[in-house]
XYZ file of C-alpha atoms in Angstrom:
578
model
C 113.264 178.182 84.371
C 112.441 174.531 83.133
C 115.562 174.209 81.918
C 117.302 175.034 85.100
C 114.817 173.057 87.254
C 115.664 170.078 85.018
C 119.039 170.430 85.488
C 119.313 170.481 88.631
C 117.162 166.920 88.970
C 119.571 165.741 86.613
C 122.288 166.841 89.315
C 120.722 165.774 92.103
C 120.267 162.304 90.633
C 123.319 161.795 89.957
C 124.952 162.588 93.479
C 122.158 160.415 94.892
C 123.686 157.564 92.385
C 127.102 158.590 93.504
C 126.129 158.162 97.254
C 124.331 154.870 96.499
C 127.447 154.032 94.931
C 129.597 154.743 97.037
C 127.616 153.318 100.193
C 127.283 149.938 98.507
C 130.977 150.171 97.667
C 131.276 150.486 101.453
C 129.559 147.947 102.145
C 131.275 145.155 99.775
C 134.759 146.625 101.643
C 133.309 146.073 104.986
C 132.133 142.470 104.122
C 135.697 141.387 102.467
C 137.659 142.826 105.480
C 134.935 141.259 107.756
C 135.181 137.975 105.663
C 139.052 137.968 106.407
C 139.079 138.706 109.941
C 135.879 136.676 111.186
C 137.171 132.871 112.169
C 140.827 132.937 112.386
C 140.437 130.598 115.733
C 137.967 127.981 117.059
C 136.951 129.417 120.051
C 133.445 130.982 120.136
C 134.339 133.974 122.009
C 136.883 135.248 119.831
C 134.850 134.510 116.707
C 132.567 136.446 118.249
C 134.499 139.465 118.912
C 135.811 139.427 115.996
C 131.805 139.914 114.276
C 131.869 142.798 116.791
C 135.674 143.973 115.997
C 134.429 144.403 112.270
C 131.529 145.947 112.397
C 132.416 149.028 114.728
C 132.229 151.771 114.327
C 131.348 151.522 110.595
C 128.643 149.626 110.667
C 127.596 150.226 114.188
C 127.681 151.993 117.325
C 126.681 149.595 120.327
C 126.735 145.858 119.271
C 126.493 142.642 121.094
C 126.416 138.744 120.571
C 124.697 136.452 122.338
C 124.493 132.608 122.178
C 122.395 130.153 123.504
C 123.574 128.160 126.603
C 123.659 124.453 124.999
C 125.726 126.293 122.326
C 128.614 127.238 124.871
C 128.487 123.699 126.213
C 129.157 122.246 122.902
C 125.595 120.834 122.661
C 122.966 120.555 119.652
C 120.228 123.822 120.193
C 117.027 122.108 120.379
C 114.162 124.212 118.336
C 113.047 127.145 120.344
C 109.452 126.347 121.072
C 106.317 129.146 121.421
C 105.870 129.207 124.931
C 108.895 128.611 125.977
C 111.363 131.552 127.458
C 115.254 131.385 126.314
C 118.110 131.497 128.184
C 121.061 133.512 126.099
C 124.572 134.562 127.693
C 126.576 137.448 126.232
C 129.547 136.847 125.065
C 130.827 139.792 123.140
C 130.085 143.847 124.098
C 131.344 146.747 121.761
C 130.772 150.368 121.505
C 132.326 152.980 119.091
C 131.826 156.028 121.633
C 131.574 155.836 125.801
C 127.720 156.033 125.529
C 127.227 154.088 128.529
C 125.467 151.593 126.734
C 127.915 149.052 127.869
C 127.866 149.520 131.405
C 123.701 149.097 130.540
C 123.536 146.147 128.853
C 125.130 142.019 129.840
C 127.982 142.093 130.957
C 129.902 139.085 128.820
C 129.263 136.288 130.664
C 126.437 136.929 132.173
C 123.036 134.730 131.249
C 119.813 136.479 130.412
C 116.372 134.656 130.557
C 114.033 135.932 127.931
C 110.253 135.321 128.067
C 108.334 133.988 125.508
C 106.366 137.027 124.454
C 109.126 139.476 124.210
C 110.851 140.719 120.857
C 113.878 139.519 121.107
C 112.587 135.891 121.760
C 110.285 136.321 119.195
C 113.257 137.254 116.305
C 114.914 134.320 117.381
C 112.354 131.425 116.991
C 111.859 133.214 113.710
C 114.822 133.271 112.408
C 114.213 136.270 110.325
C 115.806 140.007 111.117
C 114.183 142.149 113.154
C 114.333 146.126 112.347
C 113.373 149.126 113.782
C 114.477 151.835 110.903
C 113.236 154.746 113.771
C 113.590 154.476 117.687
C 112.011 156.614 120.037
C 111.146 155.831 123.817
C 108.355 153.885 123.241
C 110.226 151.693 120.790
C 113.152 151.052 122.694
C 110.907 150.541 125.900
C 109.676 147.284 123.623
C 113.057 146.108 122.858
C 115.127 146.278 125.831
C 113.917 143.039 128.479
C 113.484 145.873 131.551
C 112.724 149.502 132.205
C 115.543 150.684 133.694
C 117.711 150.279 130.420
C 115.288 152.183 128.618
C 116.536 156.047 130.414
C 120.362 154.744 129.156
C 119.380 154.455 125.644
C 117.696 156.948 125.532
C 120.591 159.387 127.051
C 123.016 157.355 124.887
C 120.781 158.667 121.571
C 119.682 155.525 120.553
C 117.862 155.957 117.040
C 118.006 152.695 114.817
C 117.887 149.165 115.624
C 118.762 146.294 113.827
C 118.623 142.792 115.184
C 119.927 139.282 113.258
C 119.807 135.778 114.444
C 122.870 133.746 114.454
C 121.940 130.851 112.271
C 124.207 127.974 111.057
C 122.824 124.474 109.626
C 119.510 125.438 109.893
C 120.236 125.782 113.884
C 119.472 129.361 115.877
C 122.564 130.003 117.599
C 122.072 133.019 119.164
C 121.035 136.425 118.373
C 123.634 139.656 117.219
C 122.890 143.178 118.145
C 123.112 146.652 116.015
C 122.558 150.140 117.172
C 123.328 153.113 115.867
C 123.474 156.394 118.175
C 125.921 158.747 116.701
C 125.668 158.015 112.644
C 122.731 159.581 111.965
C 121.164 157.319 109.451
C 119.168 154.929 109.927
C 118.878 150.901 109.180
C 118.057 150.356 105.895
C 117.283 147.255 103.990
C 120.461 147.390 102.210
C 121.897 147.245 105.877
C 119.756 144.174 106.403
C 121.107 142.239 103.706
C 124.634 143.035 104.662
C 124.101 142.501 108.360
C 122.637 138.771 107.434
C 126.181 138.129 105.290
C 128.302 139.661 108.263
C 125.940 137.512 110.855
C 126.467 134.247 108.743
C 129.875 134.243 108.297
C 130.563 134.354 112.209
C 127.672 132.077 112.917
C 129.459 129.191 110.358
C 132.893 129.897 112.589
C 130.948 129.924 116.239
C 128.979 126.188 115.045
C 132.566 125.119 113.669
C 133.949 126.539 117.286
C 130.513 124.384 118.655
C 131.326 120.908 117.139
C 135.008 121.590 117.833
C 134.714 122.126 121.322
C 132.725 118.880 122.135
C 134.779 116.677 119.789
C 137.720 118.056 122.600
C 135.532 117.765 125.412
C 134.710 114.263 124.129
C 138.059 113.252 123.572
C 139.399 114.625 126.578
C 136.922 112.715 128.799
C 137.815 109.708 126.956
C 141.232 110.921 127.770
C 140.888 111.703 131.564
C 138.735 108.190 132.139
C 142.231 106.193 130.523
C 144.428 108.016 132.713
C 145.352 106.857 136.295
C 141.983 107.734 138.800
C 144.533 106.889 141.682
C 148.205 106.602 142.505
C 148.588 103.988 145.356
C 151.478 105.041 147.859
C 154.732 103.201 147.401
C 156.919 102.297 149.661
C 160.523 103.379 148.969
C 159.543 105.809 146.513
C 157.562 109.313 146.573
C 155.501 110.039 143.018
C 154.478 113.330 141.740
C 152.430 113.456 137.964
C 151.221 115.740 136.038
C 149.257 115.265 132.885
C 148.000 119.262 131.235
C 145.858 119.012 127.948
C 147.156 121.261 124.373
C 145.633 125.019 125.363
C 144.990 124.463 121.093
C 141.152 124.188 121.161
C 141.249 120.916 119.119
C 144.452 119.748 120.338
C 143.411 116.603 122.467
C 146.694 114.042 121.648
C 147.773 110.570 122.770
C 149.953 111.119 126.284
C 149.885 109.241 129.130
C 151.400 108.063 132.396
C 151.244 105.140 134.860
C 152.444 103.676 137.864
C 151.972 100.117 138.482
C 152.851 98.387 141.843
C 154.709 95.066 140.977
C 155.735 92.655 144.017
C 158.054 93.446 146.871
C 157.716 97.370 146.509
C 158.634 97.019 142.958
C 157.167 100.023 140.810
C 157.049 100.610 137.404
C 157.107 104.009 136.167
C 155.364 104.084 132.503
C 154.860 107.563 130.177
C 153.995 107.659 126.445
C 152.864 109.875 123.595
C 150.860 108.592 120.695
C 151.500 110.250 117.808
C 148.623 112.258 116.243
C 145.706 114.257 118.009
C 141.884 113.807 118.447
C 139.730 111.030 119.685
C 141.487 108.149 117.786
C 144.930 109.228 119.625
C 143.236 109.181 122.627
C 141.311 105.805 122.015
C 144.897 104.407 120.802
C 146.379 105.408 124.100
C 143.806 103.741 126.464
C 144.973 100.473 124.394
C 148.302 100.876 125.210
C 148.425 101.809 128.619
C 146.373 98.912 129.336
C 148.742 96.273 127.622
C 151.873 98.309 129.031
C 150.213 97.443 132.863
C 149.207 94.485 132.250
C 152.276 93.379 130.812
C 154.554 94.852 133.824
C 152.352 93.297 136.277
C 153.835 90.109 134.661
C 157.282 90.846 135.739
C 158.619 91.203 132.209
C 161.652 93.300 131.965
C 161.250 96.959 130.452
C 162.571 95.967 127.354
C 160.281 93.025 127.110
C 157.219 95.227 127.949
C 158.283 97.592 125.076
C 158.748 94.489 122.325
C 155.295 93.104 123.374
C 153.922 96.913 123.046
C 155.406 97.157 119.669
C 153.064 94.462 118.484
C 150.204 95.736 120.269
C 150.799 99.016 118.274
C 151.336 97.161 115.190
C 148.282 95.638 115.552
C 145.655 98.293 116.611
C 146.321 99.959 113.037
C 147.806 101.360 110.126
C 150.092 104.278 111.267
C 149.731 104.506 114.728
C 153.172 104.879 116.057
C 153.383 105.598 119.860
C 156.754 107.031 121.988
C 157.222 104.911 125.577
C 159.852 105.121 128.560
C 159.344 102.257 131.094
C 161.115 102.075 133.882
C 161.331 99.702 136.724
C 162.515 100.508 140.238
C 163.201 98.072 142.790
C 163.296 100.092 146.657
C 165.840 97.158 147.997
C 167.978 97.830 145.622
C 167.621 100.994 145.272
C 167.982 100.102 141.361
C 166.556 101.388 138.140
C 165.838 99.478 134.929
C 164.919 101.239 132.175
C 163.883 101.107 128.158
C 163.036 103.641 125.753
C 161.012 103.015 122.253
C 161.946 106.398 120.726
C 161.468 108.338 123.794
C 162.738 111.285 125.179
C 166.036 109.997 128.130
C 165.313 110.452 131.293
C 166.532 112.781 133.648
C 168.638 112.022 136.960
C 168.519 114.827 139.887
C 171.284 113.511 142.655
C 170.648 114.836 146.348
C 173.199 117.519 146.024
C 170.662 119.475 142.969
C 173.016 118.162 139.824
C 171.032 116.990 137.046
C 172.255 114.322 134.529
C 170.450 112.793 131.755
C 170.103 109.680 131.423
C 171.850 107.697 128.100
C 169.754 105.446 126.866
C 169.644 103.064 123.575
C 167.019 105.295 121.678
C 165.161 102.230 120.207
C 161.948 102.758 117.424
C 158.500 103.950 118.355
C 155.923 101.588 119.104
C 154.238 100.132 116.088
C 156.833 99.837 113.216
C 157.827 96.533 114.439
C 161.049 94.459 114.166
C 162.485 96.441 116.716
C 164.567 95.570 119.386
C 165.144 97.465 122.433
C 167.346 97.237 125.344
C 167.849 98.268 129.089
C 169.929 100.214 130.754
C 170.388 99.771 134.486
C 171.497 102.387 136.858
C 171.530 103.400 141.054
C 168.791 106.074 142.483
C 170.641 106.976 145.800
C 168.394 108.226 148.685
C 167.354 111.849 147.651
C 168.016 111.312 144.427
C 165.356 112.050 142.113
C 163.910 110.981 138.145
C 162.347 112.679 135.567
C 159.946 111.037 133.235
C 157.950 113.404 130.440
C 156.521 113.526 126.807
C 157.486 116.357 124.675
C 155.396 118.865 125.177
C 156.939 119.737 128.330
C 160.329 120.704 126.434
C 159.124 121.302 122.776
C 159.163 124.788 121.835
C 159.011 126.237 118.213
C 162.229 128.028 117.531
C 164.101 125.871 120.115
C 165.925 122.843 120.392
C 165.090 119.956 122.282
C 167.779 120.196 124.001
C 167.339 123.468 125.395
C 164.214 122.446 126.555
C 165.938 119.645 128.275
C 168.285 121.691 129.949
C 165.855 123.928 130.998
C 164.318 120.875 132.800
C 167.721 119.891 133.965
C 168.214 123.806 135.823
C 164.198 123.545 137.262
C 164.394 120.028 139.009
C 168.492 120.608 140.165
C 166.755 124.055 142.251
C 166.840 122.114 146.266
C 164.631 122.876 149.425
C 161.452 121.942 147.330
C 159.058 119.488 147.750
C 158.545 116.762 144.899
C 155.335 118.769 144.201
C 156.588 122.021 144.591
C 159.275 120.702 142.056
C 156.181 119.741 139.497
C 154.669 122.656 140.046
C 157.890 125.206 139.104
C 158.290 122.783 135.847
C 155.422 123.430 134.397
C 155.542 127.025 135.515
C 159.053 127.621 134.395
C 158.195 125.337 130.624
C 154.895 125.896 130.386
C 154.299 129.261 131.230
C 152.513 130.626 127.927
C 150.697 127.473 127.182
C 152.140 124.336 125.064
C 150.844 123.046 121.466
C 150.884 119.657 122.471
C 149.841 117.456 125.744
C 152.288 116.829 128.868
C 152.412 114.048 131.272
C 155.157 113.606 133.469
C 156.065 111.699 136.350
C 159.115 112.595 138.817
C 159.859 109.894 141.341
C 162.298 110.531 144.386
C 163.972 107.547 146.570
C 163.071 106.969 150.087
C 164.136 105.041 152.867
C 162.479 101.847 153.036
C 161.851 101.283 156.569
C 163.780 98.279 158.425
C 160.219 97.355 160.005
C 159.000 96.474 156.657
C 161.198 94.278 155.326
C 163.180 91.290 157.052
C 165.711 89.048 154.499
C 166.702 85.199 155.852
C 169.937 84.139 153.607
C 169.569 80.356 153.297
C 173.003 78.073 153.778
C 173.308 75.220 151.423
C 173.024 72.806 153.640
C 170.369 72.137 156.609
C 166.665 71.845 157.247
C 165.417 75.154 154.896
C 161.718 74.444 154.742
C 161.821 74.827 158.962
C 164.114 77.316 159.370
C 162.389 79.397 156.411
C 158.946 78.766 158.803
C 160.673 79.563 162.142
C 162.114 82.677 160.629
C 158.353 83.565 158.967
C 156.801 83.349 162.586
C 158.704 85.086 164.594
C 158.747 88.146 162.060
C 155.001 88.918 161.783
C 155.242 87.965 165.360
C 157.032 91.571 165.396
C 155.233 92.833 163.182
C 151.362 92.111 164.520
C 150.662 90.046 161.720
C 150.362 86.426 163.464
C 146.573 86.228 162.131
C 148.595 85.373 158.313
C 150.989 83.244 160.209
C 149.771 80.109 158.816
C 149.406 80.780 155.584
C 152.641 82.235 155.003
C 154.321 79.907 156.575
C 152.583 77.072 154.508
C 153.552 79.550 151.422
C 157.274 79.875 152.550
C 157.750 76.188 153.114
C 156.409 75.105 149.583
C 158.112 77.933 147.659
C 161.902 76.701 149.481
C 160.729 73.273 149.044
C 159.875 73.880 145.144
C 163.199 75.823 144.979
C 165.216 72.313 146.488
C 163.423 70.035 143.953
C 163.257 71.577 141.155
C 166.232 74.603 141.082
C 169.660 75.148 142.375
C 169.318 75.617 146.244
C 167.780 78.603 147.382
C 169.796 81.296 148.512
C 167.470 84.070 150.291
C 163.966 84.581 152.007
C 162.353 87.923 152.286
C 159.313 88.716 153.654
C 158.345 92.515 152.837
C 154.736 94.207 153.684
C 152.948 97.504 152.341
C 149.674 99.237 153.341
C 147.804 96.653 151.752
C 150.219 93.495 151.107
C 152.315 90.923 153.360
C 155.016 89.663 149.950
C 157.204 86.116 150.655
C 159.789 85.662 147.906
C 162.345 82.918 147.228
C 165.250 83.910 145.267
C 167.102 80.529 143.807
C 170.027 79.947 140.994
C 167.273 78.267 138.744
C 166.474 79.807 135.722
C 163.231 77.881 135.059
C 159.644 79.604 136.202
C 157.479 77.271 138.026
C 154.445 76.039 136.787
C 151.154 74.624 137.759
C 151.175 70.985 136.461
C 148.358 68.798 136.955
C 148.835 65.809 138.964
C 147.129 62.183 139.793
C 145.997 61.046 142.941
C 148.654 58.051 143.038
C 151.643 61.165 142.868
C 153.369 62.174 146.283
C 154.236 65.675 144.882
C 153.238 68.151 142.291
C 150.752 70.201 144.345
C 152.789 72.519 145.910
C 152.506 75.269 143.527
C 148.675 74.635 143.243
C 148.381 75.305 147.236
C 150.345 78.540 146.583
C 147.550 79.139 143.993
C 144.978 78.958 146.106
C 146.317 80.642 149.344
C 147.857 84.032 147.788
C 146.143 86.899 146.532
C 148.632 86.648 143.770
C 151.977 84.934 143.015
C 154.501 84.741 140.328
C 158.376 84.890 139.096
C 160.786 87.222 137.502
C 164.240 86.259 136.044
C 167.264 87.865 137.707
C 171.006 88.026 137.025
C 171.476 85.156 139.204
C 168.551 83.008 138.834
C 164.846 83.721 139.608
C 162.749 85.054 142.436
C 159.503 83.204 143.289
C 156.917 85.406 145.591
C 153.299 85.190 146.621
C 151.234 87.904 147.662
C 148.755 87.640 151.080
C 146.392 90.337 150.880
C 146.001 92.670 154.486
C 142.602 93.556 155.079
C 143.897 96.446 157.297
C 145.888 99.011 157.168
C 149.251 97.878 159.081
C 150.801 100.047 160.913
């Protein structure tokens, strides 16, 4: 009888060390499948699904995750002090069997306060596991944060519980759930250890997620603030933009758009992309944009904007290389000038819905200098409409640009929509699953400019110009209610034609033009030379004409044409003519 009792202790250990085995064999699977399938993405949620997605139902029956609240804002966790309650939101729910457990417990996304006292609140400030190897009623009626959860669990056969802290960097991010109801053994310590490797591993991804998220957040604030806050009205011309961030958590790139009013009703129409992603793309566009404005606002031709640009780039640093389009459009004439540094062409919608693009010199990006770049110049009819954008509106993996470009070309040429409805189906028809990389885009439609707002004088070559430039001046604002301004632009008018006899060919036209908030005078002449302020002595009969100009517009200034130059001055309307 010794003999057999021995023998069978002798069998019995050895299935126990079999079973041992073969659990902690289990357990090393579960943690190298977990280990491959926990933090494929930066995004918190999904890393922590995935925590759940791995441990059920093998490990678990019921599990949750929940994270602080500065976590899901991107923020630092502050240290979770004794008397202070926590507020956690769930943001991942699994069960292995329909327990009802689920409908019980958070719903993901909802936020849970926590009081100081209670168990849960208590694991986290510790930082250390909490386990209950055996759950009865009055067990789970200590765990659960109200009564009326405590009849679910119990129907749902709640019998171990196992709780871990999501910790990364010394940092409590939250707090992950186990429960077992249908395997019928219970938490061990073993199951500890294993939980704390499973726990760790998604809490390293979720504080990756964390610093990811505000980096983007960061950089797309930075972003947004660079960006046009408004798009003044222009006469002539109606503007519809878009600008939609990478859907790639960490994605935050270098695109931008602007519109800068220039004299007479003049607009120009700017977009870039700056190659590269993340704060310092963003930072580099801000530069740009700002030297691209304030060198339109200067009158420089497109092409002159982009060579002054390329040096900017070239100067900001070491391989930052930006794509631009600028395009000027003048509402008179109904005319567009336009330059590309490397840039995607722009696309032409005529009235009738046909859709050209426009050939342009291609030119280098912006910032490997020695380029030089050239403008093309063509005619926006009334109706007619053009397409400005940045690649990620027609880049597609497994495509060709220029599918994406015709795809553009068969959204805008659809008619009987609005200029925004028109934005609106681009982005729906190109964008529709998301894009890897930023979009702006501007699409610009010619107006009528209305007769009321503009009146041109052609000057003869011969006769008294400076009065007939000031009788034609009065009696137009006259018309147009403006007679308050009627001495200074007349004083304006007679010293820009009298600058324009002395010192160019005779001038050849007068136009006064007004806007919402500007009254414009310009002098167009055969002279190719800008004026200049030029100081002069007491004993000197001229010389100050351009100085009372100075002083009595808002603004003035020049730009070069094909026949000469065109002098204006800007008087500033502190109301909104009608």
């Amino acid at each position: 009888m010794l003999g057999v009792s021995s023998s069978l202790i002798d069998v019995t250990e050895r299935f126990q060390a079999e079973a041992r085995a073969a659990r902690a064999q289990e357990r090393l699977a579960l943690l190298a499948e977990a280990t491959a399938r926990i933090g494929t993405t930066l995004d918190l949620q999904r890393t922590a699904e995935e925590l759940i997605e791995a441990v059920i139902p093998r490990f678990a029956d019921f599990a949750t995750v929940d994270l602080l609240e500065p976590v899901l804002r991107g923020e630092e966790p502050a240290a979770l002090q004794p008397d202070k309650s926590v507020q956690v939101r769930a943001v991942a729910v699994g069960e292995a069997y329909e327990s009802g457990l689920t409908r019980a417990a958070d719903a993901v996304g909802v936020t849970s306060e926590y009081e100081a006292n209670r168990v849960y609140t208590q694991c986290l400030r510790s930082g250390r596991p909490l386990l209950r190897a055996r759950v009865d009623e009055d067990v789970l009626r200590g765990l659960v944060p109200d009564s009326e959860r405590v009849a679910p669990g119990v129907a749902a056969g709640v019998h171990s519980y196992l709780m871990v802290p999501v910790l990364a960097r010394g940092m409590v991010l939250g707090g992950a759930e186990f429960v077992r109801t249908r395997n019928p053994e219970p938490y061990t310590a073993a199951d500890v250890a294993l939980a704390e490797e499973l726990v760790a591993r998604a809490a390293l991804a979720i504080d990756n997620a964390r610093l990811y998220r505000r980096e983007r957040e960061t950089a797309l604030t930075l972003q947004r603030s660079l960006l046009p806050q408004e798009i003044h009205r222009t006469l002539g011309l109606e503007i519809a933009h878009r600008y939609l961030p990478s859907s790639l958590v960490s994605e935050v790139g270098g695109d931008w758009f602007d519109v800068v009013p220039l004299s007479c009703g003049r607009v120009a129409l700017v977009v870039g992309d700056v190659m590269g992603h993340g704060i310092r793309a963003a930072a580099t566009m801000g530069q740009l944009r700002t030297v691209a404005r304030t060198l339109a606002t200067l009158d420089l031709a497109p092409e002159q904007v982009l060579t002054r640009l390329d040096e900017t780039a070239g100067a900001i640093g070491e391989g930052q290389f930006a794509t631009c389009v600028c395009l000027v459009y003048d509402p008179v004439e109904r005319t567009c000038t336009v330059s590309s540094a490397g840039h995607l062409p722009p696309v032409r919608i005529a009235a009738d819905g046909s859709a050209t693009v426009v050939e342009l010199p291609p030119g280098l990006p912006l910032g490997i200098g020695g380029a030089a770049f050239e403008s093309v110049e063509f005619t926006l009819p009334m109706g007619a409409t053009v397409a400005l954008y940045t690649d990620g509106l027609i880049e597609r993996r497994g495509h060709d640009l220029d599918e994406g470009i015709e795809l553009l070309c068969r959204t805008l040429a659809a008619r009987s929509r609005t200029l925004e409805e028109s934005a609106d189906a681009v982005l729906g028809t190109l964008v529709a699953e998301g894009t890897d990389d930023d979009i702006a885009m501007i699409l610009a439609r010619a107006l009528p400019v209305p007769a009321e707002r503009m009146a041109t004088l052609h000057l003869p070559a011969d006769g008294p110009l400076p009065s007939q430039a000031r009788r034609f001046t009065r009696a137009t604002l006259q018309n147009w209610g403006l007679t308050v301004h009627g001495d200074f632009a007349e004083l304006m008018v007679s010293e820009l034609v009298t600058n324009a006899l002395l010192h160019a060919d005779a001038p050849r036209r007068l136009r006064l033009f007004r806007d919402d908030r500007m009254l414009t005078v310009e002098v167009a002449d055969a002279g190719g030379q800008p004026p200049r302020l030029r100081p002069s002595a007491e004993e000197d009969e001229g010389g100050r004409g351009m100085h009372l100009v100075s002083e009595l517009a808002h603004r003035w200034g020049s730009r070069n044409t094909r026949e000469g130059k065109v002098v204006w001055a800007e008087i500033e309307l502190p109301y909104r003519a009608g």
